[in-house]
mmCIF file of C-alpha atoms in Angstrom:
data_model
loop_
_atom_site.group_PDB
_atom_site.id
_atom_site.type_symbol
_atom_site.label_atom_id
_atom_site.label_comp_id
_atom_site.label_asym_id
_atom_site.label_seq_id
_atom_site.Cartn_x
_atom_site.Cartn_y
_atom_site.Cartn_z
ATOM 1 C CA MET A 1 22.156 -54.041 -50.638
ATOM 2 C CA GLN A 2 21.754 -57.793 -50.666
ATOM 3 C CA GLN A 3 18.113 -58.355 -51.471
ATOM 4 C CA SER A 4 16.328 -60.616 -49.036
ATOM 5 C CA THR A 5 12.999 -62.369 -49.340
ATOM 6 C CA ASN A 6 11.541 -59.633 -47.158
ATOM 7 C CA PRO A 7 13.360 -56.326 -47.796
ATOM 8 C CA PRO A 8 12.237 -53.256 -45.844
ATOM 9 C CA SER A 9 9.487 -51.131 -47.372
ATOM 10 C CA LEU A 10 10.447 -47.469 -47.710
ATOM 11 C CA LEU A 11 8.494 -44.314 -48.454
ATOM 12 C CA LEU A 12 10.978 -41.695 -49.661
ATOM 13 C CA ILE A 13 10.044 -38.025 -49.207
ATOM 14 C CA ARG A 14 12.274 -35.122 -50.186
ATOM 15 C CA HIS A 15 12.220 -31.906 -48.177
ATOM 16 C CA GLY A 16 10.240 -28.975 -49.566
ATOM 17 C CA GLU A 17 11.694 -26.148 -51.607
ATOM 18 C CA THR A 18 14.137 -23.931 -49.696
ATOM 19 C CA GLN A 19 15.320 -20.391 -50.330
ATOM 20 C CA TRP A 20 18.545 -21.692 -51.889
ATOM 21 C CA ASN A 21 16.601 -24.206 -54.007
ATOM 22 C CA LYS A 22 14.779 -21.212 -55.511
ATOM 23 C CA GLU A 23 18.133 -19.699 -56.485
ATOM 24 C CA GLY A 24 19.618 -22.954 -57.799
ATOM 25 C CA ARG A 25 22.339 -23.016 -55.141
ATOM 26 C CA LEU A 26 24.066 -26.148 -53.892
ATOM 27 C CA GLN A 27 22.928 -26.531 -50.315
ATOM 28 C CA GLY A 28 24.558 -29.718 -49.088
ATOM 29 C CA GLN A 29 24.905 -29.731 -45.329
ATOM 30 C CA GLN A 30 24.183 -26.030 -44.949
ATOM 31 C CA ASP A 31 20.610 -24.898 -44.380
ATOM 32 C CA THR A 32 18.153 -22.294 -45.545
ATOM 33 C CA PRO A 33 14.486 -22.342 -44.497
ATOM 34 C CA LEU A 34 11.599 -23.622 -46.568
ATOM 35 C CA SER A 35 9.941 -21.141 -48.875
ATOM 36 C CA LEU A 36 6.160 -20.659 -48.911
ATOM 37 C CA THR A 37 6.073 -22.943 -51.947
ATOM 38 C CA GLY A 38 8.115 -25.485 -49.993
ATOM 39 C CA ILE A 39 5.612 -25.483 -47.144
ATOM 40 C CA ARG A 40 2.769 -26.065 -49.595
ATOM 41 C CA GLN A 41 4.738 -28.880 -51.237
ATOM 42 C CA CYS A 42 5.140 -30.629 -47.882
ATOM 43 C CA GLN A 43 1.425 -30.369 -47.160
ATOM 44 C CA ALA A 44 0.488 -31.683 -50.595
ATOM 45 C CA VAL A 45 2.917 -34.631 -50.509
ATOM 46 C CA ALA A 46 1.800 -35.607 -46.994
ATOM 47 C CA ASP A 47 -1.826 -35.445 -48.125
ATOM 48 C CA ASN A 48 -1.027 -37.529 -51.215
ATOM 49 C CA VAL A 49 0.516 -40.447 -49.290
ATOM 50 C CA LYS A 50 -2.089 -40.773 -46.532
ATOM 51 C CA GLY A 51 -3.533 -43.857 -48.213
ATOM 52 C CA ILE A 52 -0.096 -45.486 -48.409
ATOM 53 C CA LEU A 53 0.425 -45.049 -44.679
ATOM 54 C CA GLN A 54 -3.004 -46.509 -43.953
ATOM 55 C CA SER A 55 -2.137 -49.664 -45.910
ATOM 56 C CA PHE A 56 0.633 -50.552 -43.415
ATOM 57 C CA GLU A 57 -0.048 -51.490 -39.808
ATOM 58 C CA GLN A 58 3.356 -50.484 -38.485
ATOM 59 C CA HIS A 59 5.325 -47.317 -39.233
ATOM 60 C CA HIS A 60 8.887 -46.157 -38.573
ATOM 61 C CA TYR A 61 9.670 -42.466 -39.058
ATOM 62 C CA TRP A 62 13.138 -41.232 -40.035
ATOM 63 C CA MET A 63 14.621 -37.893 -40.992
ATOM 64 C CA SER A 64 17.902 -36.189 -41.679
ATOM 65 C CA PRO A 65 18.944 -33.945 -38.774
ATOM 66 C CA LEU A 66 19.229 -30.896 -41.066
ATOM 67 C CA ALA A 67 16.689 -28.150 -40.367
ATOM 68 C CA ARG A 68 14.918 -28.257 -43.728
ATOM 69 C CA THR A 69 14.119 -31.952 -43.353
ATOM 70 C CA GLN A 70 13.003 -31.494 -39.757
ATOM 71 C CA GLN A 71 10.672 -28.712 -40.892
ATOM 72 C CA THR A 72 9.337 -30.962 -43.653
ATOM 73 C CA ALA A 73 8.839 -33.864 -41.235
ATOM 74 C CA SER A 74 7.050 -31.562 -38.792
ATOM 75 C CA ILE A 75 4.565 -30.490 -41.475
ATOM 76 C CA CYS A 76 4.027 -34.105 -42.576
ATOM 77 C CA ALA A 77 3.471 -35.186 -38.978
ATOM 78 C CA ALA A 78 0.797 -32.505 -38.556
ATOM 79 C CA VAL A 79 -1.012 -33.597 -41.734
ATOM 80 C CA TRP A 80 -0.906 -37.254 -40.670
ATOM 81 C CA GLY A 81 -1.846 -36.577 -37.043
ATOM 82 C CA VAL A 82 1.409 -38.178 -35.870
ATOM 83 C CA PRO A 83 3.514 -36.800 -32.977
ATOM 84 C CA PHE A 84 6.686 -35.237 -34.354
ATOM 85 C CA ARG A 85 8.693 -36.971 -31.628
ATOM 86 C CA ARG A 86 8.194 -40.272 -33.475
ATOM 87 C CA PHE A 87 10.666 -39.122 -36.136
ATOM 88 C CA GLN A 88 14.182 -40.358 -35.471
ATOM 89 C CA ARG A 89 17.136 -38.229 -36.594
ATOM 90 C CA ASP A 90 19.939 -40.091 -38.315
ATOM 91 C CA PRO A 91 23.077 -38.431 -39.743
ATOM 92 C CA ALA A 92 23.317 -41.198 -42.344
ATOM 93 C CA LEU A 93 20.329 -39.524 -44.046
ATOM 94 C CA MET A 94 22.010 -36.124 -44.448
ATOM 95 C CA GLU A 95 22.527 -34.552 -47.843
ATOM 96 C CA ARG A 96 25.803 -34.995 -49.672
ATOM 97 C CA HIS A 97 28.425 -32.578 -48.361
ATOM 98 C CA TYR A 98 29.553 -30.280 -51.187
ATOM 99 C CA GLY A 99 32.373 -28.652 -49.219
ATOM 100 C CA LYS A 100 33.499 -25.308 -50.634
ATOM 101 C CA TRP A 101 30.894 -25.546 -53.397
ATOM 102 C CA GLU A 102 28.028 -25.050 -50.952
ATOM 103 C CA GLY A 103 26.158 -21.793 -51.449
ATOM 104 C CA HIS A 104 27.224 -21.531 -55.108
ATOM 105 C CA THR A 105 25.342 -22.278 -58.298
ATOM 106 C CA LEU A 106 26.855 -24.770 -60.725
ATOM 107 C CA SER A 107 27.533 -21.970 -63.190
ATOM 108 C CA GLU A 108 29.495 -20.139 -60.477
ATOM 109 C CA VAL A 109 31.476 -23.301 -59.725
ATOM 110 C CA ALA A 110 32.223 -23.782 -63.431
ATOM 111 C CA GLU A 111 33.364 -20.166 -63.797
ATOM 112 C CA HIS A 112 35.359 -19.650 -60.600
ATOM 113 C CA MET A 113 36.497 -23.198 -59.737
ATOM 114 C CA THR A 114 37.030 -24.442 -63.274
ATOM 115 C CA ALA A 115 39.656 -27.125 -62.583
ATOM 116 C CA GLU A 116 37.516 -28.656 -59.840
ATOM 117 C CA TYR A 117 34.425 -28.571 -62.046
ATOM 118 C CA LEU A 118 36.248 -30.311 -64.897
ATOM 119 C CA ALA A 119 37.519 -32.981 -62.489
ATOM 120 C CA PHE A 120 33.940 -33.533 -61.351
ATOM 121 C CA GLN A 121 32.737 -33.847 -64.961
ATOM 122 C CA THR A 122 35.445 -36.435 -65.611
ATOM 123 C CA ASP A 123 34.424 -38.723 -62.728
ATOM 124 C CA ARG A 124 31.041 -37.799 -61.270
ATOM 125 C CA TRP A 125 30.911 -40.939 -59.111
ATOM 126 C CA HIS A 126 34.222 -40.632 -57.230
ATOM 127 C CA TYR A 127 34.950 -36.896 -57.304
ATOM 128 C CA ALA A 128 34.553 -34.985 -54.034
ATOM 129 C CA SER A 129 34.798 -31.204 -53.972
ATOM 130 C CA PRO A 130 37.300 -29.820 -51.405
ATOM 131 C CA GLY A 131 35.897 -30.555 -47.953
ATOM 132 C CA GLY A 132 32.989 -32.500 -49.426
ATOM 133 C CA GLU A 133 31.817 -36.023 -50.237
ATOM 134 C CA SER A 134 31.712 -38.064 -53.417
ATOM 135 C CA LEU A 135 28.525 -39.693 -54.617
ATOM 136 C CA ALA A 136 30.201 -43.026 -53.855
ATOM 137 C CA GLN A 137 30.577 -42.008 -50.203
ATOM 138 C CA VAL A 138 26.911 -41.023 -49.946
ATOM 139 C CA TYR A 139 25.985 -44.365 -51.492
ATOM 140 C CA GLN A 140 28.162 -46.179 -48.940
ATOM 141 C CA ARG A 141 26.591 -44.549 -45.879
ATOM 142 C CA ALA A 142 23.103 -45.077 -47.280
ATOM 143 C CA GLN A 143 23.975 -48.740 -47.800
ATOM 144 C CA GLN A 144 25.222 -49.117 -44.235
ATOM 145 C CA TRP A 145 22.011 -47.544 -42.904
ATOM 146 C CA LEU A 146 19.775 -49.697 -45.082
ATOM 147 C CA THR A 147 21.577 -52.922 -44.206
ATOM 148 C CA VAL A 148 20.617 -52.756 -40.513
ATOM 149 C CA LEU A 149 17.055 -51.508 -41.055
ATOM 150 C CA PRO A 150 14.312 -53.760 -39.614
ATOM 151 C CA SER A 151 12.191 -55.349 -42.326
ATOM 152 C CA ASP A 152 8.849 -54.946 -40.541
ATOM 153 C CA GLY A 153 6.322 -52.246 -41.430
ATOM 154 C CA LEU A 154 6.857 -49.121 -43.518
ATOM 155 C CA HIS A 155 9.862 -46.851 -43.054
ATOM 156 C CA ILE A 156 8.997 -43.228 -43.877
ATOM 157 C CA VAL A 157 12.223 -41.412 -44.769
ATOM 158 C CA VAL A 158 12.346 -37.611 -45.023
ATOM 159 C CA SER A 159 15.697 -36.748 -46.555
ATOM 160 C CA HIS A 160 17.476 -35.098 -49.508
ATOM 161 C CA SER A 161 17.759 -35.789 -53.216
ATOM 162 C CA GLY A 162 21.283 -37.251 -53.054
ATOM 163 C CA CYS A 163 20.613 -39.626 -50.178
ATOM 164 C CA LEU A 164 17.192 -40.644 -51.495
ATOM 165 C CA ALA A 165 18.658 -41.382 -54.931
ATOM 166 C CA ALA A 166 21.208 -43.663 -53.252
ATOM 167 C CA LEU A 167 18.496 -45.502 -51.280
ATOM 168 C CA HIS A 168 16.426 -45.919 -54.448
ATOM 169 C CA SER A 169 19.429 -47.276 -56.333
ATOM 170 C CA LEU A 170 20.348 -49.710 -53.560
ATOM 171 C CA TYR A 171 16.798 -51.011 -53.310
ATOM 172 C CA CYS A 172 16.308 -51.354 -57.069
ATOM 173 C CA GLN A 173 19.891 -52.485 -57.777
ATOM 174 C CA THR A 174 20.409 -49.870 -60.500
ATOM 175 C CA ASP A 175 23.815 -48.914 -61.855
ATOM 176 C CA LYS A 176 25.934 -45.875 -60.972
ATOM 177 C CA GLN A 177 24.853 -43.821 -63.977
ATOM 178 C CA GLN A 178 21.184 -44.273 -63.165
ATOM 179 C CA THR A 179 21.894 -43.243 -59.567
ATOM 180 C CA ALA A 180 23.704 -40.091 -60.692
ATOM 181 C CA ASN A 181 20.905 -39.160 -63.103
ATOM 182 C CA LEU A 182 17.885 -39.950 -60.905
ATOM 183 C CA GLU A 183 15.727 -36.866 -60.407
ATOM 184 C CA ILE A 184 13.647 -36.638 -57.235
ATOM 185 C CA VAL A 185 11.409 -33.592 -57.390
ATOM 186 C CA GLN A 186 9.801 -31.991 -54.380
ATOM 187 C CA THR A 187 6.189 -32.817 -55.200
ATOM 188 C CA SER A 188 6.611 -36.545 -55.657
ATOM 189 C CA SER A 189 7.432 -39.332 -53.243
ATOM 190 C CA ILE A 190 8.624 -42.856 -53.969
ATOM 191 C CA LEU A 191 7.318 -46.084 -52.472
ATOM 192 C CA LEU A 192 9.823 -48.960 -52.427
ATOM 193 C CA HIS A 193 7.823 -52.083 -51.672
ATOM 194 C CA GLN A 194 8.112 -55.767 -52.578
ATOM 195 C CA GLY A 195 11.118 -55.144 -54.798
ATOM 196 C CA ARG A 196 9.466 -52.424 -56.874
ATOM 197 C CA ALA A 197 9.603 -48.622 -57.015
ATOM 198 C CA GLN A 198 6.411 -46.613 -57.436
ATOM 199 C CA VAL A 199 6.588 -42.864 -57.988
ATOM 200 C CA LEU A 200 3.654 -41.156 -56.282
ATOM 201 C CA GLU A 201 3.086 -37.928 -58.188
ATOM 202 C CA LEU A 202 0.592 -35.241 -57.263
ATOM 203 C CA SER A 203 -2.607 -35.110 -59.260
ATOM 204 C CA PRO A 204 -3.545 -31.865 -61.047
ATOM 205 C CA THR A 205 -6.259 -31.455 -58.420
ATOM 206 C CA LEU A 206 -3.811 -31.616 -55.522
ATOM 207 C CA LEU A 207 -1.402 -29.277 -57.302
ATOM 208 C CA ALA A 208 -4.227 -26.783 -57.728
ATOM 209 C CA ASN A 209 -5.514 -27.231 -54.173
ATOM 210 C CA TYR A 210 -2.101 -26.353 -52.748
ATOM 211 C CA GLN A 211 -1.406 -23.578 -55.290
ATOM 212 C CA LEU A 212 1.562 -25.376 -56.833
ATOM 213 C CA GLN A 213 2.651 -24.620 -60.370
ATOM 214 C CA ASP A 214 5.173 -27.383 -61.048
ATOM 215 C CA GLY A 215 6.902 -30.432 -59.640
ATOM 216 C CA GLY A 216 9.774 -28.696 -57.862
ATOM 217 C CA ARG A 217 13.434 -28.632 -58.743
ATOM 218 C CA GLN A 218 16.881 -29.840 -57.846
ATOM 219 C CA VAL A 219 20.384 -28.838 -58.819
ATOM 220 C CA ARG A 220 21.466 -31.603 -61.181
ATOM 221 C CA LEU A 221 24.961 -32.909 -60.515
#
């Protein structure tokens, strides 16, 4: 993204833990529902960022059209006292499509689709699994979405680890390796404002209040 003197401010929120997240399975553009832990994560994150929302006069609400992000956005909306209908669905915010890898763990991919897994390890940026997307393609659609975003107010974005990592990288102008390695856990959110990134982690008190044991997880690709 070409940085302007007034880039859009973004609050990045990842969906809560799903049933496949618990099992370490690549979910991509398939869906499983939030777990009980995932619901608690959504409540805690929404509670944690209330002050951020209050510091902006104008808000824009965005979400991926996948069910797990809609469920997350619905919980956040309830915590914030915001009508869910204010969230706009945008396919540009969907998770990376993993094609035939979806539903499998990485260890299963490595064991049963060895040639594909080795090709991925050789070029993590450009490789796309059969029927899926490369990280470069996710980055490109995130860039196209960000380029036309209005610069006024705060844009709250409920999405997925792959897409959020791309938005973070575009905003902060980090390199490909940093994008590929960025970890976005389910109990933190990220504020991108005035050219800087601020990770908003949950305090021990909030973790305890919502009966959360850790920061969440993601399948690292």
